[in-house]
Each structure stands twice: as structure tokens, then as C-alpha cells.
Amino acid sequence: MSARRAVRPPRHPLNPLIAGVRLSVLAAHYRVRLRRQLAAELLAGAGIAVGVALVFGVLLASSSITGSAPALIRAVNGKATIELRARSSEGISEAMAERAGRVPGVRYAAFVLRENAQLIGPHGRRSVQLVGVSSDIVALHGGGATPSLGAGAALLSGGIGLPAPLATALGAQAGTRVTLLAAGDAHAARVRAVLGGATAGPLAEEPIAIAQLGTAQRLAEHPGRVGEVLIEPHPGAGRRVASELGRILGDRASIVPAVRELRVLEETAKPLGQATGLFAAIGAIVGLLFVVNAMLLTLPDRRRMLAELHTQGFESRQIAAILIFQALVLGLAGSAAGLALGDLLAHTILHQSPVYLAAAFPIESHESLPLGTLLLALAGGMLAALIASMPPIVEMARGPLIATAAERPLQRIGPRATRALGLAGATLVIAVTALVLADPGLTVVGGILLAVAVPCLIPALFGVALRGLRALGRRVRGSTLSLAAVELKATAPRSIALIGVAAVAVYGSVAVQGARGDLTAGLDRAVVEFLDTAPVWVSTDNNFLTVDSFRPGGAQAAIASAPGVASVRPYQGALLDVGSRRLWIRARSPADSHMIQASQLLEGELARAEARIRHGGWAAVSEAFAAERHLRLGGRFTLPSPTGPARFRLAAITTNAGWSPGAVTISLPDYRRDWRSAWPAALEVSLAPGVSPAAGAAAAGRTWMMPGIHQTGDGVLRLHFVTPAGGRGRGKS
């Protein structure tokens, strides 16, 4: 067949030219390839799908937790731009809130009360946040039946409203009587409405129970109290209103922008974002190597096809267009399959329940698909397929293609490239080691860089292994090792890509499992040490951070009189917003055996620090908070407590104790003085010698039953106990 220049076909509006080739011709060539090499194309597409699924699944699972937060905050705040937030879990008086709402320049003011609770329905039990709102909330949302918290609350009268998914999980519907466990008591409530997306908007997916303010105050046992005041000032009056509010409220509440909750959530969720970055980076590298390995299997056949096209008279740019078109179509199809697989992974294996975030924010993992995440994963798969298809185009630019399946020199990794990649990998390893030793906070960044270093080192290690294999083959008589070495060298790029996939996958598995193991072991030690001051702890159910306080009544005295109980001490705790941090405040009794977990201590002498905290006026704080305030041991700092600036001196610096924004440990008398709260978040029960934790918990449960247990058939309180050997157990009173 004689070579001739391809004739450029005329342009057609529905059949455009791409580099001088009609779209129909590009599609026809790809159909021919699919008929000839369907298995190879399916393998390459599968590699692309796996890579895209790994990245997209991790990103989607992460964004589904916090991605809806902005819409949620807007749904609650409406048009409010100023928020008054009480610094105590017991809130501020409703009379004070009403006075704030009458400040000149305030257009609308709505009151909100939040309380963590448990909701028991006919078919289930869920942790929820009870949200009570005043009637003025409707004005902040423009009135009418708009998809907002205000419109949902307007449907209620003396009962609660539940989002449809929550109501379904509980087996509840309008008119159903449910039990709300809050403040240590069981309260009967009637579901007045089941709220869908048309009524509750973004709140329809959240674990909340909505009620009018008076109903919420009764259920939470906070009569006449509110936790937040949402304010919409008149245009241009924001600063004047904020200044007047500060004069009236003093230190009893924080005056912040209404969107500040989002910044606090972002700060709290930082570890989640860092972990997501590490997993996504490892997934991207594994995916790229999958694509390269799969595409390398198709290159010999593609080279023959391109050589045939060249002899038929196609120009180089036309041949390149055909190859690029096939790579993009393959990348698009593989990426689309990867998106579907990644969505499945996000809702199964990678599905995350944000327990630690739900302790401080009314959020739950649910579907949230940012368009940017989808487009990034799609474009990444197509780009990887395009890059993996470039070697024949580069070869064509250097000289005429030969219709042979043999490996081309360009397809091999030369000594210079091998040395360069090996040097880059070794440099990354050394740099990561130095960075992590200098600043342990860069561990996640180091993990990502090591994931990049692994494939860089593979060519050099592969060359060393081949030389060793050839040497061993020469020494072992009758061995086929030399033949294996020759075969491996002939297909070096494919072998290296395959080894790279396995190496990065193993590295990712070891890194993730190792990090998870270290984190779990550290948290386990911290929790055991935290609870080790008493063999039995009593707290409200699902009290993750031990910050949900309850009305004690005669609980302390009743439990103290139980057989085998030596003493009962209250523990108090709360969450306090300081800047963008929601700090975990832990108030320990001076009678506790220890005030600080020894495994969490970073700076300071343990015995001296604990003695100072017991004496009062001293505190232990987390490293990040101390660094942010430039604190040194013995230095002075203040916390914005409900009674005003609470002044402390720094006794010790600790880790964050499992709560990323940071923890502050103070003595119980200091907390009661500055927070003016007598409600405990837990009771620590010490037992007489010889009494086991299980026996002590059972005795405490029989002696003291809180109201509502017999109506619900379930415990209002959960008893946590720590065995002398350091293990943990749970029982219910």
C-alpha cells in the first residue's frame, strides 16, 4: 500500500474537525480498537476506576461530615449577623436576653436554647440536640413557610418536631409520644410534626429535635434561661449594637459574629482534614500507578496501530489526535465508573460517624457532594490516562514509528532517570525525617511526602534487585533466574509500575494502620488514666466528653449510702469558646488521686503541677493553646468564664487529650467559683476494699434510681467503670 497524505475532509457543523480529523473518524478508530483489544482496554479502564474511586471515596466521606455546615448555620441564623452566646451550659436569663433585644438599633432578636439529649421512640434510640427557639426566629427568616428553622418551629405547640429521617429511625410520626432524656431526667414529649426538606431545609438531615422555647426550657430543666440570642441589627447599626450589648451583658456572654460557629467547627475538624489529605494523597499515587501499569500493557498494540496510520498517510498531529481522543474517552469512562465505586466506598467502608464532633456540634454524616470534589476526581482520572498514553507521541516526535511490539528505548527507564529518581526519593526521606524531628506537628505532611518518595525509589531498587538476580543466576547451576532477569528487564516500565502499585498500597496500609493503632493506643491510655481516679463513673448517657451536666438531686448522698461505696465526688466539665477554639474544660476534685494524665504530660513536673492545681489558681493546658498564647510554665493567662475573666497560672503543658481544639484542667473549686455551677457532669464513685467495679456499679444502680427509668425501661444514666488492671467496662443503672 503506497503512502499518501491524508485528505482533510470538509468541516460539518455537527461533525467538527479535531486536528484535521472528523469526530466520526476518531470514534470509528476507537471502535476498531475496542473490537481488537477489548480486554486490554477494560483492564486499563479498571485501573483508572480504582484510582479515582480511592481518591473520590475519601474526599466524599470527609466532605459529607462538615460540607453541609455552612448551609446548616445559615438555616439556624437566618438574617442574624450578631450572636450572643452564653459561656455557661446553664445559659443566661431570659430577662437579660430580652433586654439585649431592646437595644437601640436591633431590628429582630430571637432566643435559642440547645441541650444534648437522648430521644427514645417506639423503635429506636438516638442522640440528638434539643433546639428551642422563640417565636421571633420566624422574623429572622423572612416569615412565611420558608425552608428554615423558624418555619419548622411555627408548626409546633407544646411538643417537638423531628426531621423525617430521625423520625423514621425512631419509628415516630406526628402524634407519637416519645421520651426525651435530658438533664438526668426522663421527660415525656409528643411529636407535633415530622419536618421534611420543604419545611426544615438543611436541618431536615440533622439529629435535632425542634421545640418552641418554653417547651425546650421545660424539657431541659432550664426555666427562664436561654443559650443564644440571634440579632439582626438595622443596616449600618452593627457596631453600635455590639458595643451597647457588651456594656449591658459584661462578661456573662460572648458577643460574636453569627457565622463564628463555622470557624470553630473548622478548627475542631482540622485533624479530620489532615487525615483526609494523607489518605487522598496515597490514593492518588496508588491510582496513578494503577493507570500507568494498565496503560503500559496497551502501549505495544497502540504503537503498532499508530505505525500503521503513519504508513497510511496520516499526519503526526492527526495520529496524536486519535491517540489523545482514545485516552480521554477511556479516562472519562474509567473515571465515571470510579465515581460510582467511590460513592459506594464513601457510604460503606469509608463511612464515618463523627462522634467527637457531634459532642459539640449538631452534625451527622450524610450525603454532601461538592461539585468541585466531583470535577477534581473526574479530571484527575482523565489526566492520568492522558499522561500514561504519551510515550508513543513522544516517540513519534523523535522519529518514525515501527510496527513492532518490542520495547522501545524511550519506554525503558535509563540510568540517568533512575539515579535522579533515586536521589529525589532519598532526599525526601531525609527531609521528612528532619522535619518531623524538628516539628512533630508536620507528621501528616511527612506521610504524604513519603508516599511520593516510595515510587521514586522503586526504579533504583528494581535495578539493584535485577543485578542481584543475575548474579545469583550465574552462581546457581541450571537456574532459570537469569532468564527471569532478562524478561523483567525487557518489561522494566510495566514491572516497575506494578511494583510501585504494590509498594504504595502496602505503605498506605501500614501508614494508616500504624497511625490508627498509635492513635487508638494513645487515646486508650488517656481515657483509662482519665477515668482511673474512680472505679465507677456515673454520667448521662452518651456523654462523650463528660460535659453534659445534670440535676443531681439527692444522687450523691444516695449513692454514697450504697453497700460497698466508700465515697462519691462530683466532676464538672464544659466546653468554652476562646477565639476559634472550643476548649474542653475539665474540673477535677482535689480529692482525686491525680489531676493530670501522666501519659499526656509534655512540660512540667507531674507531682508539683498536680499540687498546684489542687491548691487552686493553677491550670494545665494543651500544647497548641499554650503556643498560641506564647505561654510558659508559671505564666499567667485568663479564660472568659461566665463570671468574667478567670485568671490562672500555667502549671503544666499537656497534649490535647483527644480533643483537637485543646483541653484545660483546673480544680473543682475554681470551676464552681468562676462558672457558678453546681450541676455535675459526672459522679466519681470510690469503692470499699474488696468490692469489684461491677459489684459497686450494681449496688449504686439499685440504691439510686433517677426519675423516668421505670417509664422508659432503659437507664437514664450510664455507669462507666475502670478495672484495677486498666480495662474498661460499662453498665447501666
PDB file of C-alpha atoms in Angstrom, residues 398-577:
ATOM      1  CA  ARG A 398      11.678  11.768  17.684  1.00  0.00           C
ATOM      2  CA  GLY A 399      11.409   9.540  14.639  1.00  0.00           C
ATOM      3  CA  PRO A 400       9.194   7.266  12.541  1.00  0.00           C
ATOM      4  CA  LEU A 401       7.263   4.593  14.385  1.00  0.00           C
ATOM      5  CA  ILE A 402       7.978   0.944  13.628  1.00  0.00           C
ATOM      6  CA  ALA A 403       5.084  -1.516  13.686  1.00  0.00           C
ATOM      7  CA  THR A 404       6.587  -3.845  16.278  1.00  0.00           C
ATOM      8  CA  ALA A 405       5.645  -4.850  19.772  1.00  0.00           C
ATOM      9  CA  ALA A 406       9.225  -4.716  21.008  1.00  0.00           C
ATOM     10  CA  GLU A 407      10.125  -2.357  23.798  1.00  0.00           C
ATOM     11  CA  ARG A 408      11.470   0.976  22.617  1.00  0.00           C
ATOM     12  CA  PRO A 409      14.401   2.667  24.326  1.00  0.00           C
ATOM     13  CA  LEU A 410      12.142   5.525  25.383  1.00  0.00           C
ATOM     14  CA  GLN A 411       9.856   3.057  27.127  1.00  0.00           C
ATOM     15  CA  ARG A 412      12.719   1.977  29.371  1.00  0.00           C
ATOM     16  CA  ILE A 413      13.907   3.968  32.352  1.00  0.00           C
ATOM     17  CA  GLY A 414      17.521   4.889  31.683  1.00  0.00           C
ATOM     18  CA  PRO A 415      20.361   5.025  34.246  1.00  0.00           C
ATOM     19  CA  ARG A 416      20.243   8.821  34.431  1.00  0.00           C
ATOM     20  CA  ALA A 417      16.496   8.877  35.174  1.00  0.00           C
ATOM     21  CA  THR A 418      16.899   6.034  37.668  1.00  0.00           C
ATOM     22  CA  ARG A 419      19.641   7.894  39.541  1.00  0.00           C
ATOM     23  CA  ALA A 420      17.641  11.139  39.511  1.00  0.00           C
ATOM     24  CA  LEU A 421      14.517   9.443  40.862  1.00  0.00           C
ATOM     25  CA  GLY A 422      16.515   7.553  43.490  1.00  0.00           C
ATOM     26  CA  LEU A 423      18.239  10.743  44.625  1.00  0.00           C
ATOM     27  CA  ALA A 424      14.870  12.533  44.822  1.00  0.00           C
ATOM     28  CA  GLY A 425      13.369   9.692  46.869  1.00  0.00           C
ATOM     29  CA  ALA A 426      16.334   9.563  49.268  1.00  0.00           C
ATOM     30  CA  THR A 427      16.240  13.360  49.654  1.00  0.00           C
ATOM     31  CA  LEU A 428      12.543  13.226  50.506  1.00  0.00           C
ATOM     32  CA  VAL A 429      13.146  10.551  53.147  1.00  0.00           C
ATOM     33  CA  ILE A 430      15.949  12.576  54.768  1.00  0.00           C
ATOM     34  CA  ALA A 431      13.942  15.807  54.593  1.00  0.00           C
ATOM     35  CA  VAL A 432      10.844  14.193  56.119  1.00  0.00           C
ATOM     36  CA  THR A 433      12.914  12.726  58.957  1.00  0.00           C
ATOM     37  CA  ALA A 434      14.421  16.117  59.741  1.00  0.00           C
ATOM     38  CA  LEU A 435      11.062  17.919  59.513  1.00  0.00           C
ATOM     39  CA  VAL A 436       9.250  15.503  61.820  1.00  0.00           C
ATOM     40  CA  LEU A 437      12.063  15.548  64.381  1.00  0.00           C
ATOM     41  CA  ALA A 438      12.043  19.355  64.332  1.00  0.00           C
ATOM     42  CA  ASP A 439       8.244  19.691  64.462  1.00  0.00           C
ATOM     43  CA  PRO A 440       6.067  16.614  65.243  1.00  0.00           C
ATOM     44  CA  GLY A 441       3.068  18.611  64.023  1.00  0.00           C
ATOM     45  CA  LEU A 442       4.297  18.044  60.441  1.00  0.00           C
ATOM     46  CA  THR A 443       3.776  14.279  60.678  1.00  0.00           C
ATOM     47  CA  VAL A 444       0.856  14.269  58.251  1.00  0.00           C
ATOM     48  CA  VAL A 445       2.824  16.317  55.700  1.00  0.00           C
ATOM     49  CA  GLY A 446       5.699  13.907  56.155  1.00  0.00           C
ATOM     50  CA  GLY A 447       3.411  10.962  55.496  1.00  0.00           C
ATOM     51  CA  ILE A 448       2.300  12.486  52.197  1.00  0.00           C
ATOM     52  CA  LEU A 449       5.896  13.189  51.130  1.00  0.00           C
ATOM     53  CA  LEU A 450       6.925   9.627  51.985  1.00  0.00           C
ATOM     54  CA  ALA A 451       4.080   8.362  49.811  1.00  0.00           C
ATOM     55  CA  VAL A 452       5.705  10.320  46.952  1.00  0.00           C
ATOM     56  CA  ALA A 453       9.186   9.024  47.852  1.00  0.00           C
ATOM     57  CA  VAL A 454       8.167   5.366  47.595  1.00  0.00           C
ATOM     58  CA  PRO A 455       7.638   5.242  43.791  1.00  0.00           C
ATOM     59  CA  CYS A 456      10.734   7.414  43.278  1.00  0.00           C
ATOM     60  CA  LEU A 457      12.888   4.768  44.959  1.00  0.00           C
ATOM     61  CA  ILE A 458      11.359   1.825  43.076  1.00  0.00           C
ATOM     62  CA  PRO A 459      13.439   2.096  39.812  1.00  0.00           C
ATOM     63  CA  ALA A 460      16.738   2.130  41.726  1.00  0.00           C
ATOM     64  CA  LEU A 461      15.685  -0.745  43.970  1.00  0.00           C
ATOM     65  CA  PHE A 462      14.434  -2.628  40.906  1.00  0.00           C
ATOM     66  CA  GLY A 463      17.842  -2.220  39.226  1.00  0.00           C
ATOM     67  CA  VAL A 464      19.654  -3.460  42.341  1.00  0.00           C
ATOM     68  CA  ALA A 465      17.317  -6.463  42.524  1.00  0.00           C
ATOM     69  CA  LEU A 466      17.917  -7.306  38.826  1.00  0.00           C
ATOM     70  CA  ARG A 467      21.694  -7.211  39.252  1.00  0.00           C
ATOM     71  CA  GLY A 468      21.413  -9.422  42.298  1.00  0.00           C
ATOM     72  CA  LEU A 469      19.116 -11.814  40.445  1.00  0.00           C
ATOM     73  CA  ARG A 470      21.566 -12.102  37.506  1.00  0.00           C
ATOM     74  CA  ALA A 471      24.492 -12.666  39.861  1.00  0.00           C
ATOM     75  CA  LEU A 472      22.601 -15.344  41.744  1.00  0.00           C
ATOM     76  CA  GLY A 473      21.524 -16.977  38.458  1.00  0.00           C
ATOM     77  CA  ARG A 474      25.167 -17.284  37.351  1.00  0.00           C
ATOM     78  CA  ARG A 475      26.142 -18.999  40.594  1.00  0.00           C
ATOM     79  CA  VAL A 476      23.252 -21.446  40.727  1.00  0.00           C
ATOM     80  CA  ARG A 477      23.825 -24.120  38.076  1.00  0.00           C
ATOM     81  CA  GLY A 478      20.747 -24.950  35.973  1.00  0.00           C
ATOM     82  CA  SER A 479      18.806 -21.993  37.371  1.00  0.00           C
ATOM     83  CA  THR A 480      16.301 -20.034  35.289  1.00  0.00           C
ATOM     84  CA  LEU A 481      16.881 -16.870  37.360  1.00  0.00           C
ATOM     85  CA  SER A 482      18.968 -15.324  34.567  1.00  0.00           C
ATOM     86  CA  LEU A 483      16.117 -15.847  32.104  1.00  0.00           C
ATOM     87  CA  ALA A 484      13.690 -14.260  34.596  1.00  0.00           C
ATOM     88  CA  ALA A 485      16.029 -11.283  34.954  1.00  0.00           C
ATOM     89  CA  VAL A 486      16.117 -10.835  31.171  1.00  0.00           C
ATOM     90  CA  GLU A 487      12.314 -10.922  30.963  1.00  0.00           C
ATOM     91  CA  LEU A 488      11.973  -8.436  33.796  1.00  0.00           C
ATOM     92  CA  LYS A 489      14.464  -6.070  32.170  1.00  0.00           C
ATOM     93  CA  ALA A 490      12.605  -6.288  28.853  1.00  0.00           C
ATOM     94  CA  THR A 491       9.404  -5.126  30.511  1.00  0.00           C
ATOM     95  CA  ALA A 492      11.005  -2.806  33.053  1.00  0.00           C
ATOM     96  CA  PRO A 493       8.419   0.002  32.951  1.00  0.00           C
ATOM     97  CA  ARG A 494       5.491  -2.366  33.445  1.00  0.00           C
ATOM     98  CA  SER A 495       7.331  -4.227  36.207  1.00  0.00           C
ATOM     99  CA  ILE A 496       8.281  -1.006  37.977  1.00  0.00           C
ATOM    100  CA  ALA A 497       4.727   0.330  37.723  1.00  0.00           C
ATOM    101  CA  LEU A 498       3.334  -2.912  39.127  1.00  0.00           C
ATOM    102  CA  ILE A 499       5.869  -2.939  41.948  1.00  0.00           C
ATOM    103  CA  GLY A 500       5.067   0.726  42.604  1.00  0.00           C
ATOM    104  CA  VAL A 501       1.360  -0.042  42.950  1.00  0.00           C
ATOM    105  CA  ALA A 502       2.077  -2.794  45.442  1.00  0.00           C
ATOM    106  CA  ALA A 503       4.657  -0.724  47.342  1.00  0.00           C
ATOM    107  CA  VAL A 504       2.456   2.348  47.726  1.00  0.00           C
ATOM    108  CA  ALA A 505      -0.537   0.198  48.627  1.00  0.00           C
ATOM    109  CA  VAL A 506       1.495  -1.579  51.308  1.00  0.00           C
ATOM    110  CA  TYR A 507       2.944   1.720  52.506  1.00  0.00           C
ATOM    111  CA  GLY A 508      -0.515   3.278  52.698  1.00  0.00           C
ATOM    112  CA  SER A 509      -1.907   0.289  54.571  1.00  0.00           C
ATOM    113  CA  VAL A 510       0.986   0.238  57.048  1.00  0.00           C
ATOM    114  CA  ALA A 511       0.927   4.025  57.497  1.00  0.00           C
ATOM    115  CA  VAL A 512      -2.826   4.214  58.027  1.00  0.00           C
ATOM    116  CA  GLN A 513      -2.997   1.167  60.278  1.00  0.00           C
ATOM    117  CA  GLY A 514       0.071   2.319  62.202  1.00  0.00           C
ATOM    118  CA  ALA A 515      -1.346   5.801  62.699  1.00  0.00           C
ATOM    119  CA  ARG A 516      -4.692   4.330  63.693  1.00  0.00           C
ATOM    120  CA  GLY A 517      -3.002   1.930  66.116  1.00  0.00           C
ATOM    121  CA  ASP A 518      -0.890   4.686  67.684  1.00  0.00           C
ATOM    122  CA  LEU A 519      -3.924   6.962  67.974  1.00  0.00           C
ATOM    123  CA  THR A 520      -6.108   4.228  69.448  1.00  0.00           C
ATOM    124  CA  ALA A 521      -3.432   3.174  71.911  1.00  0.00           C
ATOM    125  CA  GLY A 522      -2.805   6.775  72.949  1.00  0.00           C
ATOM    126  CA  LEU A 523      -6.491   7.546  73.368  1.00  0.00           C
ATOM    127  CA  ASP A 524      -6.996   4.299  75.257  1.00  0.00           C
ATOM    128  CA  ARG A 525      -4.239   5.221  77.699  1.00  0.00           C
ATOM    129  CA  ALA A 526      -5.624   8.738  78.048  1.00  0.00           C
ATOM    130  CA  VAL A 527      -9.186   7.512  78.681  1.00  0.00           C
ATOM    131  CA  VAL A 528      -8.076   4.884  81.178  1.00  0.00           C
ATOM    132  CA  GLU A 529      -5.967   7.431  83.051  1.00  0.00           C
ATOM    133  CA  PHE A 530      -8.775   9.996  82.896  1.00  0.00           C
ATOM    134  CA  LEU A 531     -11.254   7.531  84.446  1.00  0.00           C
ATOM    135  CA  ASP A 532      -8.742   5.872  86.743  1.00  0.00           C
ATOM    136  CA  THR A 533      -9.475   8.284  89.610  1.00  0.00           C
ATOM    137  CA  ALA A 534     -12.532   6.148  90.447  1.00  0.00           C
ATOM    138  CA  PRO A 535     -13.569   2.565  89.601  1.00  0.00           C
ATOM    139  CA  VAL A 536     -17.159   3.686  88.851  1.00  0.00           C
ATOM    140  CA  TRP A 537     -18.247   6.803  86.990  1.00  0.00           C
ATOM    141  CA  VAL A 538     -21.878   7.914  86.699  1.00  0.00           C
ATOM    142  CA  SER A 539     -22.883  10.268  83.893  1.00  0.00           C
ATOM    143  CA  THR A 540     -25.697  10.954  81.480  1.00  0.00           C
ATOM    144  CA  ASP A 541     -25.953   8.525  78.611  1.00  0.00           C
ATOM    145  CA  ASN A 542     -23.607   9.000  75.635  1.00  0.00           C
ATOM    146  CA  ASN A 543     -21.713  11.774  77.423  1.00  0.00           C
ATOM    147  CA  PHE A 544     -18.700  11.596  75.114  1.00  0.00           C
ATOM    148  CA  LEU A 545     -16.565  14.366  76.658  1.00  0.00           C
ATOM    149  CA  THR A 546     -18.259  14.280  80.081  1.00  0.00           C
ATOM    150  CA  VAL A 547     -19.546  17.835  79.646  1.00  0.00           C
ATOM    151  CA  ASP A 548     -23.327  17.291  79.737  1.00  0.00           C
ATOM    152  CA  SER A 549     -24.342  18.313  83.239  1.00  0.00           C
ATOM    153  CA  PHE A 550     -27.430  17.021  85.049  1.00  0.00           C
ATOM    154  CA  ARG A 551     -29.553  17.938  88.044  1.00  0.00           C
ATOM    155  CA  PRO A 552     -28.010  15.910  90.888  1.00  0.00           C
ATOM    156  CA  GLY A 553     -30.936  15.948  93.330  1.00  0.00           C
ATOM    157  CA  GLY A 554     -30.014  13.544  96.113  1.00  0.00           C
ATOM    158  CA  ALA A 555     -27.886  11.389  93.858  1.00  0.00           C
ATOM    159  CA  GLN A 556     -24.552  11.954  95.596  1.00  0.00           C
ATOM    160  CA  ALA A 557     -25.874  11.155  99.068  1.00  0.00           C
ATOM    161  CA  ALA A 558     -27.932   8.196  97.851  1.00  0.00           C
ATOM    162  CA  ILE A 559     -25.008   6.570  96.042  1.00  0.00           C
ATOM    163  CA  ALA A 560     -22.682   7.240  98.978  1.00  0.00           C
ATOM    164  CA  SER A 561     -25.023   5.179 101.199  1.00  0.00           C
ATOM    165  CA  ALA A 562     -24.907   2.157  98.858  1.00  0.00           C
ATOM    166  CA  PRO A 563     -23.234  -1.009 100.213  1.00  0.00           C
ATOM    167  CA  GLY A 564     -19.577  -1.157  99.237  1.00  0.00           C
ATOM    168  CA  VAL A 565     -19.342   2.544  98.291  1.00  0.00           C
ATOM    169  CA  ALA A 566     -16.613   4.426 100.142  1.00  0.00           C
ATOM    170  CA  SER A 567     -17.153   7.956  98.771  1.00  0.00           C
ATOM    171  CA  VAL A 568     -18.697   9.945  95.916  1.00  0.00           C
ATOM    172  CA  ARG A 569     -17.104  13.027  94.363  1.00  0.00           C
ATOM    173  CA  PRO A 570     -18.588  15.340  91.736  1.00  0.00           C
ATOM    174  CA  TYR A 571     -16.767  16.027  88.486  1.00  0.00           C
ATOM    175  CA  GLN A 572     -17.624  19.055  86.374  1.00  0.00           C
ATOM    176  CA  GLY A 573     -16.787  19.955  82.814  1.00  0.00           C
ATOM    177  CA  ALA A 574     -17.849  22.200  79.962  1.00  0.00           C
ATOM    178  CA  LEU A 575     -16.936  23.466  76.519  1.00  0.00           C
ATOM    179  CA  LEU A 576     -15.722  27.057  76.349  1.00  0.00           C
ATOM    180  CA  ASP A 577     -15.202  29.130  73.197  1.00  0.00           C
TER     181      ASP A 577
END
